[in-house]
Amino acid sequence: MKLEQVELLHVRRRLAHPFRISLGAITAREFVVLRGHADGLTVYGEANIDARPFYASETVGTVWEMISEVLLPMVLGKSFDSIEDVCQTWHSIRGHEYAKAAVEHLYWDLLGKERGEPIQQLLGGQGETVEVGTSHSIGSNPQEFIADIKSALEQGIRRIKIKVQPGWDDQPLKLIREHFGDITLMADANAAYLPEHVDHLASLDRFDMLMLEQPLPPFDLVYHKELASRIKTPLCLDEGAHDLPMVENAVTFDACQIVNIKVGRVGGLSQAKLIHDWCHAKQIPLWCGRRTGSGISMASELALATLPGFKFPTDHGIELIQETMDHFVPIDQFELSDAFARIPTGPGIGVEVDDTMLDELAVRRMVIKPSSV
Ligand SMILES: [Mg+2]
């Protein structure tokens, strides 16, 4: 595998519906797409990170700098026999997982296209479809909130996740149970609670949820462990599941029972698969969380979610059932049917990219060649 040239595109995509979590509302998504060229093939990568560091410490700006100034100069124009060899190149670079994941993704796509195999096959996943759930933002209007969930259920979604924060937890959970009975329900706090909230969090047990996701600060294990000992609802780590050592610590310390893998946050598909393999061997259920980006990252995340440890595969449904705008990877390629999304079967990411629309959405671009680095 040898990449000859890579374009960085800073993309701005409007959202049809603002998405509110405990950290704030998102009305548009900015992220970085990589378009690489290798011996007549076009390959893609994506860092589905934000313009501001509210979910993670990385931003569009930091990944741009890291990819253009550090990572691509290390790999462009060089031949690699495997993804492991690519990743070994930046073994000494600390952090910057979203940037590494985006560059690594170029090589997964390239490996698949050179071999004529989809990424799902390269990862060892199986199945033609994967079940998706939805994630519902913090509501300002209870009627609209309930209507939003009703719409998802009517479209066949069977697993509903809501975002919660102090002051928005009992009320929406009670509303859902009153309106929809014993549907499969989970809540995600994005680390909005503090140790002083442990008593209150334990009281959420009465809503009989599938899981409570990342209630406490990302790197807290002590109070997650305490909460886990006082609640029957399984705890899931998301922001805290930063890498394999952290997952090993959390599981061994009884601070969580479920792990949410975000491909970018853990540094790419290779690291995601390592975490999967460890958790699967320990019978720790997984799911693959979504950060809104494009169909480029969605395609490989859905493929990853077909590995056997992903018991609650993914929450990609919100993008597939809600009308968002500016899809430069047309979402009909995922053919959602009764909450099951089709896994792309073409080589590499397996989906077609509308490069014209991608170019139109780019607010900044840069071309990196071996001679220019
Ligand atoms: Mg989460």
Coordinates of N, CA, C and O in Angstrom, one line a residue, residues 39-211:
D39 N -2.3 4.9 -7.0 CA -2.3 4.0 -8.2 C -3.7 3.9 -8.8 O -4.2 2.8 -9.1
G40 N -4.3 5.1 -9.1 CA -5.6 5.1 -9.7 C -6.8 4.9 -8.8 O -8.0 5.0 -9.2
L41 N -6.6 4.6 -7.5 CA -7.7 4.4 -6.6 C -7.9 5.7 -5.8 O -6.9 6.4 -5.4
T42 N -9.1 5.9 -5.4 CA -9.4 7.0 -4.5 C -9.9 6.4 -3.2 O -10.8 5.6 -3.2
V43 N -9.3 6.9 -2.1 CA -9.7 6.3 -0.8 C -10.0 7.5 0.2 O -9.6 8.6 0.0
Y44 N -10.7 7.1 1.3 CA -11.2 8.2 2.1 C -10.9 7.9 3.6 O -10.9 6.7 4.0
G45 N -10.8 8.9 4.4 CA -10.7 8.8 5.8 C -11.5 10.0 6.4 O -11.9 10.9 5.7
E46 N -11.8 9.9 7.7 CA -12.6 11.0 8.3 C -12.3 11.1 9.8 O -12.2 10.1 10.5
A47 N -12.2 12.3 10.2 CA -12.1 12.6 11.7 C -13.4 13.3 12.0 O -13.5 14.5 11.8
N48 N -14.3 12.5 12.6 CA -15.6 13.1 12.9 C -15.6 13.7 14.3 O -16.2 13.3 15.3
I49 N -14.8 14.8 14.4 CA -14.6 15.5 15.6 C -15.2 16.9 15.5 O -15.8 17.2 14.4
D50 N -15.2 17.7 16.5 CA -15.9 19.0 16.5 C -15.0 20.1 16.3 O -13.8 20.0 16.4
A51 N -15.6 21.3 16.0 CA -14.9 22.5 15.9 C -14.3 23.0 17.3 O -13.3 23.6 17.3
R52 N -15.1 22.6 18.3 CA -14.7 23.0 19.7 C -14.5 21.8 20.5 O -15.2 20.8 20.3
P53 N -13.6 21.8 21.5 CA -13.3 20.6 22.3 C -14.2 20.4 23.4 O -13.9 20.4 24.6
F54 N -15.5 20.1 23.1 CA -16.4 19.8 24.2 C -16.7 18.3 24.4 O -16.9 17.9 25.5
Y55 N -16.7 17.5 23.4 CA -16.8 16.1 23.6 C -15.4 15.5 23.8 O -15.3 14.7 24.7
A56 N -14.5 15.8 23.1 CA -13.1 15.3 23.2 C -12.1 16.5 23.2 O -12.5 17.6 22.8
S57 N -10.9 16.3 23.6 CA -9.9 17.4 23.6 C -9.4 17.8 22.2 O -8.9 18.9 22.0
E58 N -9.6 16.9 21.2 CA -9.2 17.2 19.9 C -10.3 18.0 19.2 O -11.5 18.0 19.6
T59 N -9.9 18.8 18.2 CA -10.8 19.6 17.4 C -10.4 19.5 15.9 O -9.4 18.9 15.6
V60 N -11.3 20.1 15.1 CA -11.0 20.2 13.7 C -9.6 20.8 13.5 O -8.8 20.3 12.7
G61 N -9.3 21.8 14.2 CA -8.0 22.5 14.1 C -6.8 21.6 14.5 O -5.8 21.6 13.8
T62 N -7.0 20.9 15.6 CA -5.8 20.0 16.0 C -5.6 18.8 15.1 O -4.5 18.5 14.8
V63 N -6.7 18.3 14.6 CA -6.5 17.1 13.7 C -5.9 17.6 12.4 O -5.1 16.9 11.8
W64 N -6.3 18.8 12.0 CA -5.8 19.4 10.7 C -4.3 19.5 10.8 O -3.5 19.1 10.0
E65 N -3.9 20.1 11.9 CA -2.4 20.4 12.1 C -1.7 19.0 12.3 O -0.6 18.8 11.6
M66 N -2.2 18.1 13.1 CA -1.5 16.8 13.3 C -1.4 16.0 12.0 O -0.4 15.4 11.7
I67 N -2.5 16.0 11.3 CA -2.5 15.2 10.1 C -1.6 15.8 9.0 O -0.7 15.1 8.4
S68 N -1.7 17.1 8.8 CA -0.9 17.7 7.7 C 0.6 17.9 8.1 O 1.5 17.8 7.2
E69 N 0.9 18.1 9.3 CA 2.3 18.5 9.7 C 3.0 17.3 10.3 O 4.3 17.3 10.3
V70 N 2.3 16.3 10.8 CA 3.0 15.2 11.5 C 2.8 13.8 10.9 O 3.7 13.1 10.4
L71 N 1.5 13.4 10.8 CA 1.2 12.1 10.4 C 1.4 11.8 8.9 O 2.1 10.8 8.6
L72 N 0.8 12.6 8.1 CA 1.0 12.4 6.6 C 2.5 12.4 6.2 O 2.9 11.6 5.4
P73 N 3.3 13.4 6.7 CA 4.7 13.4 6.3 C 5.4 12.1 6.7 O 6.4 11.7 6.1
M74 N 4.9 11.4 7.7 CA 5.5 10.1 8.1 C 5.2 9.0 7.2 O 5.9 8.0 7.2
V75 N 4.0 9.0 6.5 CA 3.6 7.9 5.7 C 3.5 8.1 4.2 O 3.6 7.1 3.5
L76 N 3.3 9.3 3.7 CA 3.1 9.5 2.3 C 4.3 9.1 1.5 O 5.4 9.3 1.8
G77 N 4.0 8.4 0.4 CA 5.0 8.0 -0.5 C 5.8 6.7 -0.1 O 6.6 6.2 -0.8
K78 N 5.4 6.2 1.1 CA 6.1 5.0 1.6 C 5.2 3.8 1.4 O 4.0 3.9 1.4
S79 N 5.8 2.6 1.2 CA 5.0 1.4 1.0 C 4.9 0.6 2.3 O 5.8 0.5 3.1
F80 N 3.7 0.1 2.5 CA 3.4 -0.6 3.7 C 2.8 -2.0 3.3 O 1.9 -2.0 2.4
D81 N 3.1 -3.0 4.1 CA 2.5 -4.3 3.8 C 1.3 -4.6 4.6 O 0.5 -5.5 4.3
S82 N 1.1 -3.8 5.7 CA -0.1 -4.1 6.6 C -0.5 -2.8 7.3 O 0.3 -1.8 7.4
I83 N -1.7 -2.8 7.8 CA -2.2 -1.7 8.7 C -1.3 -1.6 9.9 O -1.0 -0.5 10.4
E84 N -0.9 -2.8 10.5 CA 0.0 -2.7 11.7 C 1.2 -1.9 11.4 O 1.7 -1.2 12.2
D85 N 1.8 -2.1 10.2 CA 3.0 -1.4 9.8 C 2.8 0.1 9.8 O 3.6 1.0 10.2
V86 N 1.6 0.5 9.2 CA 1.2 1.9 9.2 C 1.2 2.5 10.6 O 1.8 3.5 10.9
C87 N 0.4 1.8 11.5 CA 0.3 2.3 12.8 C 1.6 2.4 13.6 O 1.8 3.2 14.5
Q88 N 2.5 1.4 13.3 CA 3.8 1.4 14.0 C 4.5 2.7 13.7 O 5.3 3.1 14.5
T89 N 4.3 3.3 12.5 CA 5.0 4.5 12.2 C 4.8 5.6 13.2 O 5.7 6.4 13.5
W90 N 3.6 5.7 13.7 CA 3.3 6.8 14.7 C 3.2 6.2 16.2 O 2.6 6.8 17.0
H91 N 3.9 5.1 16.4 CA 3.9 4.5 17.7 C 4.4 5.5 18.8 O 3.9 5.4 19.9
S92 N 5.3 6.3 18.4 CA 5.9 7.2 19.4 C 5.1 8.5 19.6 O 5.5 9.4 20.4
I93 N 4.1 8.7 18.8 CA 3.3 10.0 18.9 C 2.2 9.8 20.0 O 1.3 8.9 19.8
R94 N 2.2 10.6 21.0 CA 1.2 10.4 22.0 C -0.1 11.1 21.7 O -0.1 12.2 21.1
G95 N -1.2 10.5 22.0 CA -2.5 11.1 21.9 C -3.0 11.3 20.4 O -2.5 10.6 19.6
H96 N -3.8 12.3 20.2 CA -4.3 12.7 18.9 C -5.0 11.5 18.2 O -4.7 11.2 17.0
E97 N -5.9 10.8 18.9 CA -6.5 9.6 18.4 C -7.3 9.8 17.2 O -7.4 9.0 16.2
Y98 N -8.1 10.9 17.2 CA -9.0 11.1 16.0 C -8.2 11.3 14.7 O -8.6 10.9 13.6
A99 N -7.1 12.0 14.9 CA -6.2 12.3 13.7 C -5.6 10.9 13.2 O -5.6 10.6 12.0
K100 N -5.1 10.1 14.1 CA -4.5 8.8 13.8 C -5.6 7.9 13.1 O -5.4 7.3 12.1
A101 N -6.8 8.0 13.7 CA -7.9 7.1 13.2 C -8.2 7.5 11.7 O -8.5 6.6 10.9
A102 N -8.2 8.8 11.4 CA -8.5 9.3 10.1 C -7.5 8.8 9.0 O -7.8 8.4 7.9
V103 N -6.2 8.9 9.4 CA -5.2 8.5 8.5 C -5.2 7.0 8.3 O -5.1 6.4 7.2
E104 N -5.3 6.3 9.5 CA -5.4 4.8 9.4 C -6.5 4.4 8.5 O -6.4 3.4 7.7
H105 N -7.7 5.1 8.5 CA -8.8 4.8 7.7 C -8.5 4.8 6.2 O -9.1 4.0 5.5
L106 N -7.7 5.7 5.8 CA -7.3 5.8 4.4 C -6.7 4.4 4.0 O -7.0 3.9 2.9
Y107 N -5.9 3.8 4.9 CA -5.2 2.6 4.6 C -6.2 1.4 4.6 O -6.0 0.4 3.9
W108 N -7.1 1.4 5.6 CA -8.1 0.3 5.6 C -8.9 0.3 4.2 O -9.2 -0.7 3.6
D109 N -9.3 1.6 3.8 CA -10.0 1.7 2.5 C -9.1 1.2 1.4 O -9.6 0.5 0.5
L110 N -7.8 1.6 1.4 CA -6.9 1.2 0.4 C -6.7 -0.3 0.3 O -6.7 -0.9 -0.7
L111 N -6.5 -0.9 1.5 CA -6.3 -2.3 1.6 C -7.4 -3.1 1.0 O -7.3 -4.0 0.2
G112 N -8.6 -2.6 1.4 CA -9.8 -3.3 0.9 C -10.0 -3.1 -0.6 O -10.3 -4.1 -1.4
K113 N -9.7 -1.9 -1.2 CA -9.9 -1.7 -2.6 C -8.8 -2.4 -3.4 O -9.0 -2.9 -4.5
E114 N -7.6 -2.5 -2.8 CA -6.5 -3.3 -3.5 C -6.8 -4.8 -3.6 O -6.6 -5.5 -4.5
R115 N -7.4 -5.3 -2.5 CA -7.7 -6.7 -2.4 C -9.1 -7.1 -3.0 O -9.4 -8.2 -3.1
G116 N -9.9 -6.0 -3.2 CA -11.3 -6.3 -3.6 C -12.2 -6.8 -2.5 O -13.1 -7.6 -2.7
E117 N -11.9 -6.4 -1.2 CA -12.6 -6.9 -0.1 C -13.2 -5.8 0.7 O -12.5 -4.7 0.9
P118 N -14.4 -5.9 1.2 CA -15.0 -4.9 2.1 C -14.3 -4.8 3.5 O -13.7 -5.8 3.9
I119 N -14.3 -3.7 4.1 CA -13.7 -3.5 5.4 C -14.3 -4.5 6.4 O -13.6 -5.1 7.3
Q120 N -15.6 -4.8 6.3 CA -16.2 -5.8 7.2 C -15.4 -7.1 7.1 O -15.1 -7.7 8.2
Q121 N -15.0 -7.6 5.9 CA -14.3 -8.8 5.8 C -12.9 -8.7 6.4 O -12.4 -9.6 7.0
L122 N -12.3 -7.6 6.1 CA -10.9 -7.4 6.7 C -10.9 -7.4 8.2 O -10.0 -7.9 8.8
L123 N -12.0 -6.9 8.8 CA -12.1 -6.9 10.3 C -12.5 -8.3 10.8 O -12.4 -8.5 12.0
G124 N -13.1 -9.1 10.0 CA -13.6 -10.4 10.5 C -15.1 -10.3 11.0 O -15.5 -11.2 11.7
G125 N -15.8 -9.3 10.5 CA -17.2 -9.2 10.9 C -18.1 -10.1 10.0 O -17.6 -10.5 8.9
Q126 N -19.3 -10.3 10.4 CA -20.2 -11.2 9.7 C -21.6 -10.6 9.7 O -22.1 -10.0 10.6
G127 N -22.3 -10.9 8.6 CA -23.7 -10.5 8.5 C -24.0 -9.4 7.5 O -23.1 -8.6 7.2
E128 N -25.2 -9.4 6.9 CA -25.5 -8.5 5.9 C -26.1 -7.2 6.4 O -26.1 -6.2 5.8
T129 N -26.6 -7.3 7.6 CA -27.2 -6.1 8.2 C -26.8 -6.0 9.7 O -26.3 -6.9 10.3
V130 N -27.1 -4.8 10.3 CA -26.8 -4.6 11.7 C -28.0 -3.8 12.3 O -28.4 -2.8 11.6
E131 N -28.4 -4.1 13.5 CA -29.5 -3.4 14.0 C -29.0 -2.0 14.6 O -28.0 -2.0 15.3
V132 N -29.8 -1.0 14.3 CA -29.4 0.3 14.9 C -30.5 0.8 15.8 O -31.6 0.5 15.7
G133 N -30.0 1.5 16.9 CA -30.9 2.2 17.7 C -30.9 3.7 17.5 O -30.2 4.2 16.5
T134 N -31.6 4.5 18.2 CA -31.5 6.0 18.0 C -31.1 6.6 19.3 O -31.3 6.1 20.4
S135 N -30.6 7.8 19.2 CA -30.2 8.7 20.3 C -30.9 10.0 20.3 O -30.9 10.6 19.2
H136 N -31.6 10.3 21.3 CA -32.5 11.5 21.3 C -32.0 12.6 22.2 O -31.6 12.3 23.4
S137 N -32.0 13.8 21.7 CA -31.3 14.9 22.4 C -32.2 15.4 23.5 O -33.4 15.0 23.7
I138 N -31.5 16.1 24.4 CA -32.2 16.7 25.5 C -33.3 17.7 25.0 O -33.0 18.5 24.2
G139 N -34.5 17.4 25.5 CA -35.7 18.2 24.9 C -36.0 19.4 25.6 O -35.9 19.5 26.8
S140 N -36.4 20.5 24.9 CA -36.9 21.7 25.5 C -38.4 21.7 25.6 O -39.0 22.4 26.4
N141 N -39.0 20.7 24.9 CA -40.4 20.7 24.9 C -40.8 19.2 25.0 O -40.6 18.4 24.1
P142 N -41.5 18.8 26.1 CA -41.8 17.4 26.3 C -42.7 16.8 25.2 O -42.5 15.6 24.9
Q143 N -43.6 17.5 24.7 CA -44.4 17.0 23.6 C -43.6 16.7 22.4 O -43.8 15.6 21.7
E144 N -42.7 17.6 22.0 CA -41.8 17.3 20.8 C -40.9 16.1 21.1 O -40.6 15.3 20.2
F145 N -40.4 16.0 22.3 CA -39.5 14.9 22.7 C -40.2 13.6 22.6 O -39.7 12.7 22.0
I146 N -41.5 13.5 23.1 CA -42.2 12.3 23.0 C -42.6 12.0 21.5 O -42.5 10.8 21.0
A147 N -42.9 13.0 20.7 CA -43.3 12.8 19.3 C -42.0 12.3 18.6 O -42.2 11.4 17.7
D148 N -40.9 12.8 18.9 CA -39.6 12.3 18.3 C -39.4 10.8 18.5 O -39.1 10.1 17.6
I149 N -39.6 10.4 19.8 CA -39.4 9.0 20.1 C -40.5 8.1 19.4 O -40.2 7.0 18.9
K150 N -41.7 8.7 19.4 CA -42.8 7.9 18.8 C -42.5 7.7 17.3 O -42.7 6.6 16.8
S151 N -42.0 8.7 16.7 CA -41.6 8.6 15.3 C -40.6 7.5 15.0 O -40.7 6.7 14.1
A152 N -39.6 7.4 15.9 CA -38.5 6.4 15.8 C -39.1 5.0 16.0 O -38.8 4.1 15.2
L153 N -40.0 4.9 17.0 CA -40.6 3.5 17.2 C -41.4 3.1 16.0 O -41.5 1.9 15.6
E154 N -42.2 4.1 15.5 CA -43.0 3.8 14.3 C -42.2 3.4 13.1 O -42.7 2.7 12.2
Q155 N -41.0 3.8 13.1 CA -40.1 3.4 11.9 C -39.4 2.1 12.2 O -38.5 1.7 11.5
G156 N -39.7 1.5 13.3 CA -39.2 0.1 13.6 C -38.0 0.1 14.6 O -37.5 -1.0 14.9
I157 N -37.6 1.2 15.1 CA -36.5 1.3 16.0 C -36.9 0.6 17.3 O -38.0 0.8 17.8
R158 N -36.0 -0.3 17.9 CA -36.4 -1.1 19.1 C -35.5 -0.8 20.3 O -35.7 -1.3 21.3
R159 N -34.6 0.1 20.1 CA -33.7 0.5 21.2 C -33.6 2.0 21.2 O -33.1 2.6 20.3
I160 N -34.1 2.7 22.3 CA -34.1 4.1 22.4 C -33.2 4.6 23.5 O -33.2 4.1 24.6
K161 N -32.3 5.5 23.0 CA -31.4 6.1 24.0 C -31.7 7.6 24.1 O -32.0 8.3 23.1
I162 N -31.7 8.1 25.4 CA -31.9 9.5 25.5 C -30.7 10.1 26.2 O -30.0 9.5 27.0
K163 N -30.5 11.4 25.9 CA -29.4 12.1 26.6 C -30.0 12.7 27.9 O -31.2 13.2 27.9
V164 N -29.3 12.6 29.0 CA -29.7 13.1 30.3 C -28.7 14.1 30.9 O -27.5 14.1 30.5
Q165 N -29.1 14.8 31.8 CA -28.3 15.7 32.6 C -29.0 16.0 33.9 O -30.2 15.8 34.0
P166 N -28.3 16.6 34.9 CA -29.1 16.9 36.1 C -30.2 17.9 35.8 O -30.0 18.9 35.1
G167 N -31.4 17.5 36.2 CA -32.6 18.3 35.9 C -33.4 17.8 34.7 O -34.5 18.2 34.4
W168 N -32.8 16.9 33.9 CA -33.4 16.3 32.8 C -33.1 14.8 32.8 O -32.3 14.3 32.1
D169 N -33.7 14.1 33.7 CA -33.5 12.7 33.8 C -34.8 12.0 34.3 O -35.5 11.3 33.5
D170 N -35.3 12.2 35.5 CA -36.5 11.6 36.0 C -37.7 11.9 35.0 O -38.4 11.0 34.7
Q171 N -37.8 13.2 34.7 CA -39.0 13.6 33.9 C -39.1 12.9 32.6 O -40.1 12.3 32.3
P172 N -38.0 13.0 31.7 CA -38.1 12.3 30.4 C -38.3 10.8 30.6 O -39.0 10.1 29.8
L173 N -37.6 10.2 31.5 CA -37.7 8.7 31.7 C -39.1 8.3 32.1 O -39.6 7.3 31.6
K174 N -39.7 9.1 33.0 CA -41.0 8.8 33.5 C -42.0 9.0 32.3 O -42.9 8.2 32.1
L175 N -41.8 10.1 31.5 CA -42.7 10.3 30.3 C -42.6 9.1 29.4 O -43.6 8.7 28.8
I176 N -41.4 8.6 29.1 CA -41.3 7.5 28.2 C -42.0 6.3 28.7 O -42.7 5.6 27.9
R177 N -41.8 6.0 30.0 CA -42.4 4.8 30.5 C -43.9 4.9 30.5 O -44.7 4.0 30.2
E178 N -44.4 6.1 30.7 CA -45.9 6.3 30.7 C -46.4 6.2 29.3 O -47.5 5.6 29.1
H179 N -45.7 6.7 28.3 CA -46.2 6.7 26.9 C -45.9 5.4 26.2 O -46.7 5.0 25.4
F180 N -44.8 4.8 26.5 CA -44.4 3.6 25.6 C -44.2 2.3 26.4 O -43.6 1.4 25.8
G181 N -44.5 2.3 27.7 CA -44.4 1.0 28.4 C -42.9 0.6 28.6 O -42.0 1.4 28.8
D182 N -42.7 -0.7 28.4 CA -41.4 -1.3 28.7 C -40.5 -1.5 27.5 O -39.9 -2.5 27.3
I183 N -40.5 -0.4 26.7 CA -39.5 -0.5 25.5 C -38.1 -0.5 26.0 O -37.8 -0.2 27.2
T184 N -37.2 -1.0 25.2 CA -35.8 -1.0 25.6 C -35.2 0.4 25.6 O -35.2 1.1 24.6
L185 N -34.8 0.8 26.7 CA -34.5 2.2 27.0 C -33.1 2.3 27.7 O -32.8 1.6 28.6
M186 N -32.3 3.3 27.2 CA -31.0 3.6 27.9 C -30.8 5.1 28.0 O -31.5 5.9 27.2
A187 N -29.9 5.5 28.9 CA -29.7 7.0 29.0 C -28.2 7.2 29.0 O -27.4 6.4 29.5
D188 N -27.8 8.4 28.4 CA -26.4 8.8 28.3 C -26.2 10.2 28.9 O -26.9 11.1 28.4
A189 N -25.3 10.3 29.8 CA -25.2 11.6 30.5 C -24.0 12.4 30.0 O -23.8 13.5 30.4
N190 N -23.2 11.8 29.1 CA -21.9 12.4 28.7 C -21.2 13.1 29.8 O -20.7 14.2 29.8
A191 N -21.1 12.3 30.9 CA -20.3 12.7 32.1 C -20.8 14.0 32.8 O -20.1 14.7 33.4
A192 N -22.2 14.2 32.8 CA -22.7 15.4 33.3 C -22.9 15.4 34.8 O -23.2 16.4 35.4
Y193 N -22.7 14.3 35.5 CA -23.0 14.2 36.9 C -21.6 14.2 37.7 O -20.6 13.8 37.2
L194 N -21.8 14.5 39.0 CA -20.6 14.5 39.9 C -20.8 13.5 41.0 O -21.9 13.0 41.2
P195 N -19.7 13.2 41.7 CA -19.9 12.2 42.8 C -21.0 12.5 43.8 O -21.6 11.6 44.3
E196 N -21.3 13.7 44.0 CA -22.4 14.1 44.9 C -23.8 13.6 44.4 O -24.8 13.6 45.1
H197 N -23.8 13.3 43.1 CA -25.1 12.8 42.5 C -25.3 11.3 42.5 O -26.3 10.8 42.0
V198 N -24.4 10.6 43.2 CA -24.5 9.1 43.1 C -25.8 8.6 43.7 O -26.4 7.7 43.1
D199 N -26.3 9.2 44.8 CA -27.5 8.8 45.4 C -28.7 8.9 44.3 O -29.5 8.1 44.2
H200 N -28.7 10.1 43.7 CA -29.7 10.4 42.7 C -29.6 9.4 41.5 O -30.6 8.9 41.1
L201 N -28.4 9.2 41.1 CA -28.2 8.3 39.9 C -28.7 6.9 40.3 O -29.3 6.2 39.5
A202 N -28.4 6.5 41.5 CA -28.9 5.1 41.9 C -30.4 5.0 41.9 O -31.0 3.9 41.6
S203 N -31.1 6.1 42.1 CA -32.5 6.1 42.2 C -33.1 5.9 40.8 O -34.3 5.6 40.6
L204 N -32.3 6.1 39.7 CA -32.8 5.9 38.3 C -33.0 4.5 38.0 O -33.6 4.1 37.0
D205 N -32.6 3.6 38.9 CA -32.8 2.2 38.8 C -34.3 1.8 38.5 O -34.6 0.8 37.9
R206 N -35.2 2.6 39.1 CA -36.6 2.3 39.0 C -37.1 2.4 37.5 O -38.2 1.9 37.3
F207 N -36.3 2.9 36.6 CA -36.8 3.0 35.2 C -36.4 1.8 34.4 O -36.6 1.7 33.2
D208 N -35.7 0.9 35.1 CA -35.4 -0.4 34.4 C -34.8 -0.3 33.1 O -35.3 -0.8 32.1
M209 N -33.6 0.4 33.0 CA -33.0 0.7 31.8 C -32.0 -0.4 31.4 O -31.5 -1.1 32.2
L210 N -31.8 -0.5 30.1 CA -30.8 -1.4 29.5 C -29.4 -1.1 30.0 O -28.6 -1.9 30.3
M211 N -29.1 0.2 30.1 CA -27.8 0.7 30.7 C -27.9 2.2 30.9 O -28.7 2.9 30.4

